[in-house]
Amino acid sequence: MAKQEDIFKNVVSHAKEYGFIFPSSEVYDGLSAVYDYAQNGVELKKNIREYWWKSMVQMNENIVGLDAAILMHPTTWKASGHVDAFNDPLIDNKDSKKRYRADVLVEDYAEKLNQKAQKEIEKAKVRFGDAFNEEEFITTNARVVEYLAKKKEILARLAKGMSEDLQDVKALIEELEIADPETGSKNWTDVKQFNLMFGTKLGASAESAMDLYLRPETAQGIFVNFLNVQKSGRMKVPFGIAQTGKAFRNEIVARQFIFRMREFEQMEMQFFVRPGEEMQWYHHWKEARLKWHLSLGLGKDNYRFHDHEKLAHYANAAADIEFNFPFGFKELEGIHSRTDFDLKAHEQYSGRKLQYFDPELNENYVPYVVETSVGLDRMFLAVFATSLQEEVLEDGSTRTVLKLPAVLAPTKAAVLPLVKKDGLPEVAKKIIEDLKWDFNVAYDEKDAVGRRYRRADALGTPFCITVDHQTLEDQTVTIRHRDTMKQDRVAIGDLKSIIENEVSMKNWLMKM
Ligand code: GAP
């Protein structure tokens, strides 16, 4: 089995074993692509949300928050284009009866060509050493040129087929001899469009019930409230409205754990700007969002931008921040310059004006919008998977440690009495009583202290505080640091400031 797959399996099983994530309704064998956040997962998720909220809302005086309802008037989704265009192209395999996204089958094929080219480049790097010129090699090596040209040609044909001719997407799958990844069969149906919104009903009787949708993005709740917030908050363009909350998509292929779920959470911000100033703000938010990600210290090389060549109907620029997940670089966040498409569409469908009077220009206009949209669950996966490490220690033994950024760790400190007698548990509990006002802390007295350290490491707890017999004499404890395993003897009275220094959001966000 490939190493990447091993790592990913480890992530999923660690998340379950240590109370971070469980499959939804597991007693009934789970529900595909729906997950529950357990006692530690819910804390980590909350901390990521707060880290985003603080930097986005509290630190920007021209951005305010919103918590719009999940259920919205159904015309919202007509105006936004979701009823007509929020589709994925699906294809069924006639033999296996398995369903796939046609575009993903082709994209996976193209990615294999890319990987072949990368392999040639890596081999050449080793062969030529310092003399290697990668740019020249990519443009002159016959094999690499062929792989990359073929990849480009396939993706261009896919893009054209997706917008103009689904028959040609099927023809492409057949020409490339793409087989069902699970069974190898090449017996495919036609490609059909499939709307991703979940429908539901409002109202008691069948006659009067109204067809609704569960929102597929939180953004529309912001657009329809644009004027309410602007007027009641006396906001001046440029300003932003931020929101976190659940979104629902009936994904055709839901896999890769919490990467692609049917019920997930987004953290979105819509920034309203003067028409004509959107590109400057688009570049601003691209950089600002990357800086926010980098502040968590997961490694600069784990991020890259992917600028979209083919744009959605509402956008005049768009980019993804991709993250190096255990299964490769994939979208973590989207930054989109959405023009005035959404506000204009809501004006048209509602018959109400959604315009701003700009006192400096002395004119009314529909603002342009730059959006930042990151999946909270994807952030969780990025942080969790990168932090999970197996370390070989000096004595040859291994330890599993979850090196979460301390600011996000579910529990900031575990307080451990060395033994369960001689008054040590009482002192440990007194320490907990003091610290719990400021931090999420845990008490643990079960097993030998070494095993308790390992358990705290596996949960990502940055500090272990051990109470021993000396504590009774001089009011000092040992504090053990998760990442270095270094232990210091400190006064109980200093614990709060030591922990604060490493976990405070201020210190982490100052790195931006
Ligand atoms: N309002 C814009 C919007 O919704 P999107 O690219 O469709 O744009 C934004 O989604 C982010 O939401 C993605 O970058 C991803 O992090 C997250 N996301 C989208 N679909 C998801 C799914 N099925 N499961 C988990 N996260 C998802």
XYZ file of C-alpha atoms and ligand atoms in Angstrom:
539
model
C 0.000 0.000 0.000
C 1.225 3.526 -0.856
C 2.683 5.460 2.063
C 0.216 8.312 1.548
C -2.688 5.928 1.996
C -1.132 4.615 5.209
C -0.804 8.122 6.591
C -4.390 8.923 5.725
C -5.682 5.701 7.328
C -3.776 6.641 10.443
C -5.390 10.075 10.511
C -8.886 8.599 10.292
C -8.285 5.983 12.967
C -6.524 8.413 15.326
C -9.450 10.837 14.983
C -11.825 8.090 16.086
C -9.706 6.465 18.786
C -8.962 9.742 20.561
C -12.470 11.212 20.414
C -12.118 13.767 17.615
C -14.432 12.495 14.854
C -16.954 9.648 14.625
C -19.021 8.523 11.633
C -22.556 9.902 11.970
C -25.149 7.535 13.483
C -22.552 4.786 13.652
C -24.853 2.381 15.503
C -26.758 2.171 12.219
C -23.491 1.686 10.281
C -23.061 5.391 9.618
C -24.345 7.766 6.949
C -22.143 8.272 3.924
C -20.024 11.451 4.056
C -21.618 12.734 7.272
C -19.545 12.922 10.461
C -19.913 13.910 14.122
C -17.318 15.905 16.029
C -16.601 14.265 19.371
C -15.432 15.689 22.703
C -11.971 16.733 21.480
C -12.927 17.403 17.875
C -15.590 19.895 18.862
C -13.007 21.903 20.838
C -10.476 21.902 18.003
C -13.170 22.906 15.516
C -14.417 25.685 17.807
C -10.868 27.004 18.235
C -10.297 27.108 14.461
C -13.600 28.965 14.037
C -12.638 31.453 16.756
C -9.177 31.959 15.252
C -10.835 32.844 11.949
C -13.526 35.011 13.549
C -11.086 36.979 15.662
C -8.773 37.785 12.751
C -11.645 38.489 10.362
C -14.217 40.345 12.487
C -12.578 41.563 15.654
C -9.316 42.696 14.039
C -10.942 44.529 11.103
C -13.009 47.526 12.070
C -14.813 47.487 8.713
C -15.943 43.826 8.921
C -18.958 42.726 10.955
C -20.494 39.326 11.622
C -23.816 37.743 10.739
C -25.635 34.513 11.553
C -28.296 34.041 8.886
C -30.768 31.152 8.900
C -30.027 27.941 7.014
C -33.520 27.986 5.483
C -34.040 30.839 3.051
C -36.793 31.944 0.701
C -36.603 29.575 -2.294
C -36.302 32.446 -4.793
C -32.864 33.119 -3.284
C -31.565 30.023 -5.047
C -33.231 30.879 -8.330
C -31.565 34.322 -8.247
C -28.163 32.981 -7.240
C -28.169 30.507 -10.126
C -28.091 27.433 -7.896
C -31.444 26.038 -9.110
C -30.333 26.095 -12.740
C -26.580 25.705 -12.575
C -25.405 24.109 -9.319
C -24.884 20.776 -11.024
C -22.240 18.114 -11.206
C -21.944 15.864 -14.268
C -22.551 12.285 -13.170
C -21.910 9.042 -14.995
C -22.905 5.513 -13.979
C -21.063 2.334 -14.685
C -23.595 -0.098 -16.147
C -21.844 -3.196 -14.782
C -20.846 -2.126 -11.282
C -23.833 0.248 -10.842
C -21.380 2.674 -9.243
C -21.828 6.401 -9.744
C -18.986 8.829 -10.465
C -18.405 12.452 -11.302
C -17.459 12.416 -14.977
C -15.178 15.453 -14.602
C -13.329 13.835 -11.691
C -12.664 10.670 -13.711
C -11.065 12.773 -16.445
C -9.209 15.012 -13.985
C -7.763 11.959 -12.223
C -6.530 10.690 -15.589
C -4.923 14.067 -16.322
C -3.307 14.087 -12.861
C -1.691 10.720 -13.628
C -0.056 12.275 -16.710
C 1.144 15.106 -14.506
C 2.607 12.627 -12.014
C 4.443 10.819 -14.826
C 5.998 14.142 -15.906
C 6.970 14.926 -12.291
C 8.615 11.514 -11.971
C 10.794 12.224 -15.042
C 11.719 15.608 -13.564
C 12.674 14.042 -10.191
C 14.802 11.382 -11.932
C 16.598 14.054 -13.982
C 17.191 16.138 -10.853
C 19.058 13.234 -9.276
C 20.957 12.472 -12.499
C 22.155 16.034 -13.227
C 22.581 17.283 -9.655
C 23.461 20.977 -9.298
C 23.663 21.445 -13.062
C 19.947 20.676 -13.443
C 17.844 23.405 -15.055
C 14.222 22.459 -14.386
C 12.630 25.092 -16.609
C 14.719 24.061 -19.589
C 14.105 20.361 -18.947
C 10.311 20.830 -18.854
C 10.323 22.548 -22.236
C 12.832 20.284 -24.004
C 12.528 16.727 -22.680
C 10.361 14.902 -25.218
C 8.527 12.715 -22.718
C 7.763 15.523 -20.273
C 6.610 17.801 -23.092
C 4.306 15.062 -24.391
C 2.792 14.253 -20.963
C 2.132 17.893 -20.112
C 0.745 18.759 -23.566
C -1.616 15.794 -23.413
C -2.758 16.805 -19.940
C -3.475 20.353 -21.132
C -5.351 19.146 -24.200
C -7.534 16.776 -22.133
C -8.407 19.422 -19.529
C -9.265 21.972 -22.227
C -11.554 19.487 -23.959
C -13.171 18.617 -20.613
C -13.826 22.291 -19.854
C -15.433 22.806 -23.260
C -17.514 19.642 -22.959
C -18.735 20.597 -19.491
C -20.161 23.889 -20.647
C -21.271 22.960 -24.165
C -21.587 19.236 -24.813
C -21.827 16.496 -22.177
C -21.860 13.876 -24.952
C -18.280 14.841 -25.697
C -17.309 14.307 -22.045
C -18.559 10.737 -22.379
C -16.698 10.396 -25.706
C -13.536 11.636 -23.991
C -13.892 9.053 -21.197
C -14.282 6.328 -23.797
C -11.388 7.538 -25.968
C -9.061 7.658 -22.973
C -10.303 4.167 -22.024
C -10.990 5.299 -18.468
C -12.255 2.361 -16.427
C -14.353 2.171 -13.249
C -11.634 2.675 -10.579
C -13.141 -0.082 -8.452
C -13.984 -2.779 -10.988
C -12.149 -1.952 -14.218
C -15.335 -1.972 -16.299
C -15.556 0.515 -19.194
C -19.282 0.127 -19.757
C -20.574 3.689 -19.119
C -23.968 5.428 -19.323
C -24.361 8.920 -20.795
C -23.263 11.869 -18.672
C -26.159 13.663 -16.913
C -26.366 16.845 -14.868
C -27.254 16.357 -11.191
C -28.312 19.250 -8.921
C -26.448 19.208 -5.622
C -28.996 20.994 -3.457
C -30.939 19.113 -0.801
C -34.649 19.827 -1.012
C -37.021 20.012 1.949
C -40.523 21.318 2.662
C -41.964 24.095 4.811
C -45.546 23.720 5.993
C -47.846 21.102 7.438
C -50.162 20.038 4.631
C -49.111 18.667 1.287
C -51.153 21.318 -0.596
C -49.755 24.355 1.185
C -46.192 23.128 1.681
C -43.471 25.235 0.114
C -40.412 23.650 -1.480
C -37.229 24.841 0.171
C -33.548 24.005 -0.058
C -30.935 23.569 2.623
C -28.419 26.288 1.787
C -25.491 25.029 -0.326
C -23.331 28.023 0.694
C -23.579 30.588 3.481
C -22.811 33.492 1.121
C -26.384 34.117 -0.022
C -27.506 34.834 3.558
C -24.978 37.674 3.488
C -26.081 39.061 0.115
C -29.777 39.247 1.009
C -28.851 41.045 4.265
C -26.401 43.434 2.622
C -28.575 46.541 2.899
C -29.940 45.667 6.374
C -26.402 45.445 7.751
C -25.115 48.472 5.817
C -27.968 50.694 7.035
C -28.268 49.468 10.636
C -24.476 49.431 11.078
C -23.919 52.663 9.102
C -21.217 50.827 7.189
C -19.213 52.621 4.522
C -17.935 50.874 1.391
C -15.482 49.150 1.460
C -16.815 46.906 4.221
C -17.256 43.191 4.847
C -19.810 40.812 6.353
C -18.495 37.550 7.790
C -20.392 34.405 8.659
C -19.695 30.851 9.736
C -22.254 28.087 9.470
C -23.491 24.852 8.007
C -23.914 24.262 4.279
C -25.316 21.165 2.565
C -24.463 19.545 -0.755
C -25.643 16.221 -2.078
C -22.152 15.358 -3.340
C -22.079 12.532 -5.880
C -18.686 11.260 -4.896
C -18.146 11.906 -1.234
C -14.879 10.425 -0.060
C -11.634 11.333 1.654
C -13.153 11.522 5.140
C -14.130 15.080 6.110
C -12.622 16.587 2.941
C -15.854 16.272 0.964
C -18.929 15.990 3.135
C -22.652 16.301 2.505
C -23.141 18.476 5.600
C -20.213 20.783 6.317
C -19.349 24.175 7.696
C -18.059 27.232 5.868
C -16.367 30.398 7.084
C -17.135 33.059 4.503
C -16.632 36.795 4.173
C -18.130 39.010 1.484
C -16.271 42.288 1.019
C -18.301 45.055 -0.691
C -16.248 47.484 -2.754
C -16.620 50.268 -5.310
C -17.049 49.007 -8.892
C -13.644 49.144 -10.544
C -11.730 48.621 -7.282
C -12.426 44.893 -7.052
C -9.133 43.675 -8.518
C -7.085 45.610 -6.004
C -9.153 44.113 -3.167
C -9.025 40.647 -4.731
C -5.211 40.746 -4.591
C -5.328 42.143 -1.064
C -7.519 39.288 0.195
C -5.510 36.618 -1.599
C -2.389 37.712 0.264
C -4.192 38.339 3.567
C -5.768 34.898 3.595
C -2.495 33.140 2.796
C -0.844 35.031 5.660
C -3.588 33.857 8.022
C -2.946 30.253 7.042
C 0.819 30.665 7.384
C 0.441 32.097 10.902
C -0.499 28.600 12.100
C 2.992 27.341 11.295
C 2.033 24.228 9.313
C 4.809 24.935 6.789
C 4.980 27.354 3.873
C 5.557 24.560 1.369
C 2.200 23.014 2.214
C 0.307 25.866 0.510
C 0.049 27.030 -3.063
C -2.262 29.217 -5.124
C -4.226 27.815 -8.015
C -5.487 30.642 -10.225
C -8.626 29.656 -12.132
C -8.411 29.896 -15.885
C -12.040 29.013 -16.456
C -14.249 31.305 -14.379
C -17.747 30.766 -13.013
C -20.426 32.912 -14.699
C -20.436 35.399 -11.791
C -16.666 35.878 -11.377
C -14.028 38.038 -13.061
C -11.148 36.475 -11.082
C -10.826 33.450 -8.797
C -8.112 31.486 -7.031
C -7.884 28.602 -4.605
C -5.471 28.301 -1.742
C -4.524 24.644 -2.045
C -3.130 22.609 0.837
C -0.930 19.547 0.752
C -3.391 17.027 2.252
C -2.298 13.394 2.800
C -3.777 12.675 -0.648
C -2.021 15.590 -2.406
C -2.623 19.302 -3.041
C -6.351 20.121 -2.963
C -8.546 23.190 -2.483
C -8.737 24.520 1.047
C -10.083 28.015 0.451
C -11.510 29.975 -2.464
C -11.054 33.693 -3.103
C -13.487 34.982 -5.708
C -14.106 38.340 -7.277
C -17.885 37.920 -7.730
C -18.571 41.269 -9.464
C -22.072 42.675 -8.795
C -23.692 39.454 -9.992
C -25.364 38.355 -6.740
C -26.680 41.726 -5.558
C -27.989 42.544 -9.046
C -29.688 39.154 -9.306
C -31.391 39.660 -5.927
C -32.486 43.156 -7.037
C -33.984 41.656 -10.162
C -35.790 38.766 -8.463
C -36.985 40.692 -5.382
C -37.860 43.961 -7.092
C -36.043 45.809 -4.260
C -33.046 48.082 -4.683
C -29.836 46.757 -3.147
C -27.692 49.811 -3.726
C -25.323 51.945 -1.757
C -25.180 55.712 -1.776
C -21.514 56.675 -1.814
C -21.230 60.101 -0.131
C -17.753 60.737 -1.521
C -18.773 60.075 -5.121
C -22.286 61.411 -4.543
C -23.791 58.476 -6.462
C -25.708 55.230 -6.004
C -24.292 51.926 -7.163
C -24.491 48.174 -6.650
C -21.196 47.301 -4.941
C -18.832 44.697 -6.336
C -17.921 41.801 -4.062
C -14.718 39.963 -3.219
C -15.386 36.744 -1.328
C -13.144 34.600 0.847
C -14.561 31.144 1.580
C -12.852 28.425 3.572
C -14.251 25.069 4.685
C -13.996 24.646 8.449
C -13.875 20.864 8.147
C -11.119 21.094 5.535
C -9.190 23.399 7.861
C -9.650 20.791 10.589
C -8.319 18.065 8.311
C -5.341 20.179 7.202
C -4.370 21.008 10.787
C -5.038 17.547 12.200
C -3.337 15.516 9.447
C -0.221 17.701 9.357
C 0.104 17.698 13.139
C -0.137 13.928 13.542
C 3.417 12.608 13.739
C 5.246 9.433 14.710
C 8.558 10.242 16.370
C 11.461 7.914 17.031
C 12.935 8.821 20.418
C 16.551 8.612 21.551
C 15.981 5.245 23.245
C 14.633 3.793 19.978
C 10.990 3.770 21.103
C 8.323 5.693 19.179
C 5.714 8.146 20.313
C 2.573 9.364 18.542
C 2.251 13.086 18.990
C -0.347 15.499 17.676
C 1.691 18.671 17.268
C -1.319 20.958 16.931
C -0.665 24.693 16.917
C -1.003 25.348 20.678
C -3.563 28.092 20.040
C -5.920 25.486 18.528
C -5.291 22.564 20.895
C -8.552 21.275 22.466
C -6.990 21.017 25.933
C -4.211 23.413 26.850
C -2.833 21.531 29.865
C -3.260 18.186 31.614
C -2.716 18.282 35.375
C -1.335 15.026 36.773
C -0.753 14.052 40.394
C 2.346 11.804 40.447
C 0.516 9.345 42.733
C -3.102 9.025 43.801
C -2.358 9.639 47.503
C -0.498 11.838 50.021
C -2.685 14.835 49.174
C -1.297 15.201 45.622
C -4.701 14.804 43.859
C -6.118 17.595 46.033
C -3.315 19.986 45.007
C -3.751 19.010 41.343
C -7.490 19.686 41.535
C -6.838 23.058 43.161
C -4.574 23.953 40.201
C -7.364 22.911 37.813
C -9.831 25.121 39.709
C -7.528 28.123 39.182
C -6.638 27.487 35.539
C -10.070 26.525 34.248
C -11.246 30.156 34.221
C -8.765 30.895 31.456
C -8.069 27.601 29.698
C -9.598 24.253 28.869
C -7.648 21.941 31.212
C -7.930 18.248 32.094
C -7.229 16.149 35.149
C -5.680 12.702 34.719
C -4.616 10.359 37.531
C -4.949 6.964 35.830
C -1.847 4.861 34.883
C 1.855 5.563 35.315
C 2.861 9.143 34.600
C 4.778 8.153 31.429
C 1.621 6.690 29.912
C -0.327 9.776 30.891
C 2.257 11.917 29.049
C 1.783 9.754 25.943
C -1.978 10.115 26.136
C -1.670 13.916 26.378
C 0.762 13.875 23.403
C -1.727 11.903 21.306
C -4.462 14.426 22.152
C -2.242 17.368 21.203
C -2.172 18.865 24.728
C 0.734 21.373 24.749
C 1.516 21.096 28.497
C 1.528 18.457 31.220
C 1.742 19.791 34.773
C 2.887 17.215 37.309
C 2.283 17.571 41.031
C 4.771 15.616 43.177
C 5.889 15.509 46.816
C 8.161 18.511 46.404
C 5.056 20.523 45.419
C 3.760 20.095 48.958
C 6.938 21.681 50.293
C 7.655 24.558 47.920
C 4.542 25.115 45.758
C 6.414 24.204 42.541
C 5.432 21.699 39.829
C 7.073 20.304 36.714
C 5.746 21.543 33.408
C 6.439 19.333 30.405
C 6.367 20.741 26.872
C 4.667 18.457 24.329
C 6.942 19.094 21.353
C 10.349 19.038 23.044
C 9.361 16.810 26.013
C 11.534 19.196 28.047
C 10.524 19.571 31.678
C 10.953 22.691 33.833
C 10.342 23.210 37.529
C 8.161 26.274 37.984
C 6.079 27.977 40.666
C 2.357 27.199 40.596
C 1.765 30.944 40.525
C 3.604 31.238 37.181
C 1.574 28.565 35.352
C -1.040 30.910 33.966
C 1.431 33.247 32.287
C 3.545 30.363 30.913
C 0.491 28.772 29.275
C -0.933 32.105 28.151
C 2.292 32.989 26.390
C 2.073 29.911 24.150
C -1.650 29.687 23.506
C -2.849 33.278 23.245
C -4.461 34.162 19.921
C -2.784 37.535 20.094
C 0.688 35.991 19.983
C -0.254 33.723 17.076
C -2.097 36.330 15.042
C 0.740 38.816 15.565
C 2.808 36.486 13.354
C 0.602 37.443 10.392
N -19.488 30.786 -1.507
C -18.492 30.205 -2.327
C -18.399 28.753 -2.204
O -19.222 28.114 -1.572
P -16.920 26.714 -2.889
O -15.566 26.696 -3.556
O -17.990 25.883 -3.479
O -17.327 28.249 -2.853
C -15.888 27.067 -0.533
O -16.733 26.323 -1.370
C -15.126 26.163 0.408
O -16.035 25.319 1.111
C -14.163 25.210 -0.291
O -12.922 25.820 -0.540
C -14.055 24.080 0.713
O -13.090 24.396 1.701
C -15.425 24.056 1.361
N -16.264 22.974 0.791
C -16.956 23.000 -0.360
N -17.619 21.846 -0.547
C -17.327 21.059 0.521
C -17.713 19.740 0.929
N -18.548 19.002 0.208
N -17.211 19.250 2.099
C -16.373 20.000 2.848
N -15.994 21.246 2.525
C -16.459 21.781 1.376
